[in-house]
Amino acid sequence: MIKANSESWESSDDFDGLEYIGGVDLSFVKGDDVNACASLIVCSYPELKVVYSDCTMVQLTAPYIPGFLAFREVEFLADCVHRLRKKKPEVSPQVILVDGNGLLHPKKFGLACHLGVVTDIPCIGVAKKLFQVDGLEKNSTHLEKIGQLKNGGDTFPLVGDSGQVLGMTLRSCNKSTNPVYVSIGHRIALETAVRLVHRCCKYRIPEPIRQNVFQDDEDKKFFTQGDMHAGTSVPLLALFKHTFMAVKSSMQMAKTEFKGFDFPLRIS
């Protein structure tokens, strides 16, 4: 795990040279702790437009052990990155925002650290809730500090009892008073990570992660409805959904490549 900037774009005030940012998320079907949707979104920078998406239904067989969540999830998120490198390497992300924690973790090595080391890509942990480790608590003092964050981009450090700065509390935009918790994962400095996360926020959650929510919800709805009404098995449904998305993606690419022609089929 490298806790410093490793790419030239990271040292630029405007992130010159940064073109693609990834966001990953693994979310479960409601009431089910085995079947989940592993997703990767890639956005252009600085436009923050989605240029690639991959959402796959997976089954988690490893047991959940507090503090060792990454061992249960990282394999499936890494698979998303590996598929992208094979299918569309020209939009491979130069940095990945992870819905979870990095250094802000009981072992100082959360999901964002695991994914960064496995893929060798700079990674940043962006959590919606404070991981209460090393003496950190969401108590009245913490809430008072949050209340002092007046504008998007305002921060305060998360210093544990060990004296180590484990991350930053960030008010990500003016529209939301509820902050996010940023921590380094791999190959990026904390100050750089915080600046980048802030620039990726139109709303509270940075776009590369926020866009995963829409894709996940669509896929999980498809999964649960199919399972309930058609009695379709999990592997078959996942295969059908994956095939459908692959065909849709190919048609969209074809439409883009031949946009000078008049296509009678409308792709929404």
Short mmCIF file of C-alpha atoms in Angstrom, two decimals:
data_model
loop_
_atom_site.label_atom_id
_atom_site.label_comp_id
_atom_site.label_asym_id
_atom_site.label_seq_id
_atom_site.Cartn_x
_atom_site.Cartn_y
_atom_site.Cartn_z
CA MET A 1 0.00 0.00 0.00
CA ILE A 2 1.44 3.34 -1.11
CA LYS A 3 0.19 6.42 0.78
CA ALA A 4 1.57 9.06 -1.60
CA ASN A 5 0.87 10.39 -5.09
CA SER A 6 2.29 8.14 -7.79
CA GLU A 7 0.99 9.70 -11.04
CA SER A 8 1.87 13.06 -12.61
CA TRP A 9 -1.79 14.16 -12.84
CA GLU A 10 -2.14 13.84 -9.06
CA SER A 11 0.35 16.67 -8.50
CA SER A 12 -1.45 19.07 -10.85
CA ASP A 13 -3.82 21.64 -9.36
CA ASP A 14 -6.31 20.95 -12.17
CA PHE A 15 -5.50 17.24 -12.47
CA ASP A 16 -4.07 17.75 -15.94
CA GLY A 17 -3.83 14.41 -17.72
CA LEU A 18 -6.68 12.80 -15.81
CA GLU A 19 -9.31 11.58 -18.28
CA TYR A 20 -11.18 8.67 -16.70
CA ILE A 21 -12.37 8.02 -13.14
CA GLY A 22 -13.92 4.76 -12.00
CA GLY A 23 -16.42 4.11 -9.25
CA VAL A 24 -17.21 0.70 -7.76
CA ASP A 25 -19.95 -0.57 -5.53
CA LEU A 26 -21.26 -3.91 -4.32
CA SER A 27 -24.84 -3.83 -3.10
CA PHE A 28 -27.09 -6.64 -1.98
CA VAL A 29 -30.59 -7.61 -2.94
CA LYS A 30 -32.89 -6.52 -0.11
CA GLY A 31 -33.12 -9.16 2.59
CA ASP A 32 -30.37 -11.28 1.00
CA ASP A 33 -26.74 -11.35 2.17
CA VAL A 34 -25.54 -13.71 -0.57
CA ASN A 35 -26.79 -12.34 -3.90
CA ALA A 36 -25.37 -8.95 -4.82
CA CYS A 37 -24.68 -6.62 -7.71
CA ALA A 38 -21.00 -5.83 -8.36
CA SER A 39 -20.72 -2.72 -10.50
CA LEU A 40 -18.14 -0.48 -12.09
CA ILE A 41 -18.86 2.89 -13.66
CA VAL A 42 -16.27 4.92 -15.57
CA CYS A 43 -16.82 8.66 -16.00
CA SER A 44 -14.92 11.10 -18.17
CA TYR A 45 -13.11 13.89 -16.36
CA PRO A 46 -13.85 16.73 -15.88
CA GLU A 47 -17.23 16.26 -17.64
CA LEU A 48 -18.28 13.40 -15.33
CA LYS A 49 -20.21 11.70 -18.13
CA VAL A 50 -20.63 7.93 -17.98
CA VAL A 51 -18.53 6.27 -20.69
CA TYR A 52 -18.64 2.67 -19.45
CA SER A 53 -20.74 0.56 -17.10
CA ASP A 54 -20.56 -3.03 -15.92
CA CYS A 55 -23.03 -4.53 -13.49
CA THR A 56 -22.98 -8.25 -12.72
CA MET A 57 -25.05 -10.30 -10.31
CA VAL A 58 -22.74 -12.36 -8.09
CA GLN A 59 -23.03 -14.79 -5.20
CA LEU A 60 -20.86 -14.22 -2.14
CA THR A 61 -19.97 -17.53 -0.53
CA ALA A 62 -17.37 -16.33 1.99
CA PRO A 63 -18.84 -15.59 5.44
CA TYR A 64 -19.11 -12.03 6.73
CA ILE A 65 -16.53 -11.32 9.44
CA PRO A 66 -16.41 -7.76 10.86
CA GLY A 67 -13.20 -6.03 9.82
CA PHE A 68 -12.57 -8.46 6.97
CA LEU A 69 -15.27 -7.34 4.54
CA ALA A 70 -12.75 -6.77 1.74
CA PHE A 71 -11.87 -10.47 1.63
CA ARG A 72 -15.53 -11.13 0.85
CA GLU A 73 -16.03 -8.44 -1.80
CA VAL A 74 -12.78 -7.41 -3.49
CA GLU A 75 -12.67 -10.40 -5.85
CA PHE A 76 -15.88 -9.37 -7.61
CA LEU A 77 -14.94 -5.69 -7.90
CA ALA A 78 -11.51 -6.63 -9.25
CA ASP A 79 -13.25 -8.86 -11.82
CA CYS A 80 -15.16 -5.79 -13.05
CA VAL A 81 -11.86 -3.97 -13.59
CA HIS A 82 -10.29 -6.96 -15.35
CA ARG A 83 -13.28 -7.25 -17.71
CA LEU A 84 -12.96 -3.58 -18.59
CA ARG A 85 -9.27 -3.98 -19.38
CA LYS A 86 -10.17 -6.74 -21.84
CA LYS A 87 -13.33 -5.23 -23.35
CA LYS A 88 -12.57 -1.52 -23.52
CA PRO A 89 -9.02 -0.75 -22.36
CA GLU A 90 -9.11 2.74 -23.89
CA VAL A 91 -11.36 3.94 -21.03
CA SER A 92 -9.54 2.18 -18.20
CA PRO A 93 -9.80 4.35 -15.07
CA GLN A 94 -6.72 6.16 -13.84
CA VAL A 95 -8.20 6.27 -10.34
CA ILE A 96 -11.08 4.42 -8.69
CA LEU A 97 -13.47 5.74 -6.05
CA VAL A 98 -14.62 2.92 -3.78
CA ASP A 99 -17.90 2.92 -1.88
CA GLY A 100 -16.20 2.04 1.40
CA ASN A 101 -13.06 2.74 3.40
CA GLY A 102 -9.35 2.61 2.88
CA LEU A 103 -6.98 3.55 5.70
CA LEU A 104 -10.01 4.39 7.87
CA HIS A 105 -10.32 0.79 9.03
CA PRO A 106 -9.56 -1.34 12.13
CA LYS A 107 -6.66 -2.98 10.28
CA LYS A 108 -5.72 0.25 8.45
CA PHE A 109 -6.40 -1.66 5.23
CA GLY A 110 -9.99 -1.50 4.02
CA LEU A 111 -11.66 -2.37 0.73
CA ALA A 112 -10.16 0.60 -1.14
CA CYS A 113 -6.65 -0.52 -0.13
CA HIS A 114 -7.29 -4.11 -1.21
CA LEU A 115 -8.69 -3.11 -4.58
CA GLY A 116 -5.84 -0.66 -5.21
CA VAL A 117 -3.15 -3.23 -4.47
CA VAL A 118 -4.87 -6.00 -6.48
CA THR A 119 -5.44 -3.83 -9.57
CA ASP A 120 -2.41 -1.52 -9.13
CA ILE A 121 -4.65 1.50 -9.69
CA PRO A 122 -4.85 4.54 -7.36
CA CYS A 123 -7.92 4.07 -5.15
CA ILE A 124 -9.85 6.29 -2.75
CA GLY A 125 -12.30 5.20 -0.08
CA VAL A 126 -15.50 7.27 0.10
CA ALA A 127 -17.83 6.20 2.91
CA LYS A 128 -21.27 7.52 3.77
CA LYS A 129 -20.98 6.57 7.44
CA LEU A 130 -18.16 7.11 9.92
CA PHE A 131 -16.26 3.92 10.67
CA GLN A 132 -15.81 4.29 14.44
CA VAL A 133 -12.27 2.95 14.89
CA ASP A 134 -9.18 4.02 16.84
CA GLY A 135 -11.28 6.07 19.24
CA LEU A 136 -13.26 7.91 16.55
CA GLU A 137 -16.90 8.37 17.54
CA LYS A 138 -19.94 10.00 16.01
CA ASN A 139 -20.58 11.88 19.24
CA SER A 140 -21.67 15.43 20.03
CA THR A 141 -18.17 16.79 19.35
CA HIS A 142 -18.10 15.14 15.93
CA LEU A 143 -21.58 16.44 15.09
CA GLU A 144 -20.56 19.93 16.20
CA LYS A 145 -17.60 19.84 13.81
CA ILE A 146 -19.92 18.75 10.99
CA GLY A 147 -22.12 21.74 11.76
CA GLN A 148 -19.13 24.01 11.22
CA LEU A 149 -18.68 22.80 7.63
CA LYS A 150 -20.43 25.72 5.91
CA ASN A 151 -19.53 25.21 2.24
CA GLY A 152 -18.83 22.45 -0.21
CA GLY A 153 -15.16 21.54 0.05
CA ASP A 154 -14.90 22.28 3.79
CA THR A 155 -13.19 19.51 5.77
CA PHE A 156 -11.82 18.43 9.11
CA PRO A 157 -9.36 15.59 9.77
CA LEU A 158 -10.21 12.29 11.41
CA VAL A 159 -7.46 11.82 13.99
CA GLY A 160 -7.54 8.57 15.95
CA ASP A 161 -6.33 7.96 19.49
CA SER A 162 -3.11 6.70 17.89
CA GLY A 163 -2.48 10.24 16.63
CA GLN A 164 -2.71 9.12 13.01
CA VAL A 165 -4.86 11.00 10.51
CA LEU A 166 -7.06 8.21 9.14
CA GLY A 167 -9.12 10.31 6.74
CA MET A 168 -11.06 13.52 6.23
CA THR A 169 -14.65 14.49 6.81
CA LEU A 170 -15.75 16.34 3.66
CA ARG A 171 -18.82 18.43 2.99
CA SER A 172 -18.93 17.40 -0.63
CA CYS A 173 -21.30 20.07 -1.97
CA ASN A 174 -23.37 23.05 -0.89
CA LYS A 175 -26.59 21.10 -1.45
CA SER A 176 -25.89 18.57 1.31
CA THR A 177 -25.01 19.17 4.96
CA ASN A 178 -24.39 15.45 5.45
CA PRO A 179 -20.67 14.77 4.82
CA VAL A 180 -18.75 11.85 3.35
CA TYR A 181 -15.63 10.27 4.82
CA VAL A 182 -12.61 10.16 2.54
CA SER A 183 -9.60 7.93 3.14
CA ILE A 184 -6.67 6.87 0.98
CA GLY A 185 -6.68 3.42 -0.55
CA HIS A 186 -3.51 3.14 -2.61
CA ARG A 187 -1.09 5.31 -4.61
CA ILE A 188 -2.59 8.68 -3.70
CA ALA A 189 -2.10 11.28 -0.97
CA LEU A 190 -5.01 12.23 1.30
CA GLU A 191 -5.02 15.91 0.29
CA THR A 192 -5.17 14.89 -3.39
CA ALA A 193 -7.91 12.36 -2.69
CA VAL A 194 -10.08 14.93 -0.93
CA ARG A 195 -9.69 17.52 -3.71
CA LEU A 196 -10.59 14.97 -6.37
CA VAL A 197 -13.62 13.61 -4.53
CA HIS A 198 -14.92 17.15 -4.05
CA ARG A 199 -14.54 17.91 -7.76
CA CYS A 200 -16.51 14.78 -8.61
CA CYS A 201 -19.51 15.81 -6.50
CA LYS A 202 -22.58 17.34 -8.09
CA TYR A 203 -24.49 16.04 -5.10
CA ARG A 204 -23.39 14.45 -1.81
CA ILE A 205 -21.97 11.27 -3.38
CA PRO A 206 -19.29 11.59 -6.10
CA GLU A 207 -20.68 10.85 -9.56
CA PRO A 208 -18.65 7.70 -10.36
CA ILE A 209 -20.14 6.07 -7.24
CA ARG A 210 -23.56 7.74 -7.41
CA GLN A 211 -24.14 6.47 -10.96
CA ASN A 212 -23.60 2.92 -9.70
CA VAL A 213 -26.70 3.28 -7.55
CA PHE A 214 -28.96 3.72 -10.59
CA GLN A 215 -27.41 0.74 -12.38
CA ASP A 216 -27.55 -1.41 -9.24
CA ASP A 217 -31.20 -0.57 -8.55
CA GLU A 218 -32.17 -1.43 -12.12
CA ASP A 219 -30.36 -4.75 -12.03
CA LYS A 220 -31.56 -5.74 -8.56
CA LYS A 221 -35.15 -4.91 -9.52
CA PHE A 222 -34.75 -7.08 -12.61
CA PHE A 223 -33.27 -9.85 -10.45
CA THR A 224 -35.94 -9.84 -7.74
CA GLN A 225 -38.87 -9.53 -10.14
CA GLY A 226 -37.57 -12.33 -12.32
CA ASP A 227 -36.92 -14.53 -9.31
CA MET A 228 -40.34 -13.87 -7.78
CA HIS A 229 -42.54 -14.02 -10.85
CA ALA A 230 -40.75 -16.32 -13.23
CA GLY A 231 -39.01 -18.61 -10.76
CA THR A 232 -35.77 -18.12 -12.67
CA SER A 233 -32.66 -19.47 -11.01
CA VAL A 234 -29.95 -17.01 -9.97
CA PRO A 235 -27.25 -18.18 -12.44
CA LEU A 236 -29.65 -18.27 -15.40
CA LEU A 237 -31.12 -14.87 -14.61
CA ALA A 238 -27.67 -13.35 -14.18
CA LEU A 239 -26.61 -14.85 -17.52
CA PHE A 240 -29.70 -13.49 -19.26
CA LYS A 241 -29.22 -10.05 -17.78
CA HIS A 242 -25.51 -10.01 -18.63
CA THR A 243 -26.28 -11.06 -22.21
CA PHE A 244 -28.98 -8.41 -22.55
CA MET A 245 -26.66 -5.65 -21.30
CA ALA A 246 -23.86 -6.82 -23.58
CA VAL A 247 -26.15 -6.72 -26.63
CA LYS A 248 -27.47 -3.29 -25.65
CA SER A 249 -23.93 -1.98 -25.16
CA SER A 250 -22.85 -3.32 -28.56
CA MET A 251 -25.83 -1.67 -30.26
CA GLN A 252 -25.06 1.64 -28.56
CA MET A 253 -21.44 1.43 -29.71
CA ALA A 254 -22.57 0.68 -33.25
CA LYS A 255 -24.93 3.63 -33.18
CA THR A 256 -22.09 5.88 -32.03
CA GLU A 257 -19.66 4.61 -34.70
CA PHE A 258 -22.22 5.06 -37.48
CA LYS A 259 -24.04 8.10 -36.20
CA GLY A 260 -24.03 9.59 -39.68
CA PHE A 261 -26.53 6.94 -40.78
CA ASP A 262 -30.23 6.86 -40.01
CA PHE A 263 -31.02 3.97 -37.65
CA PRO A 264 -34.69 3.00 -37.42
CA LEU A 265 -34.15 1.39 -34.00
CA ARG A 266 -34.28 3.75 -31.04
CA ILE A 267 -32.00 2.81 -28.12
CA SER A 268 -33.03 4.39 -24.84
#
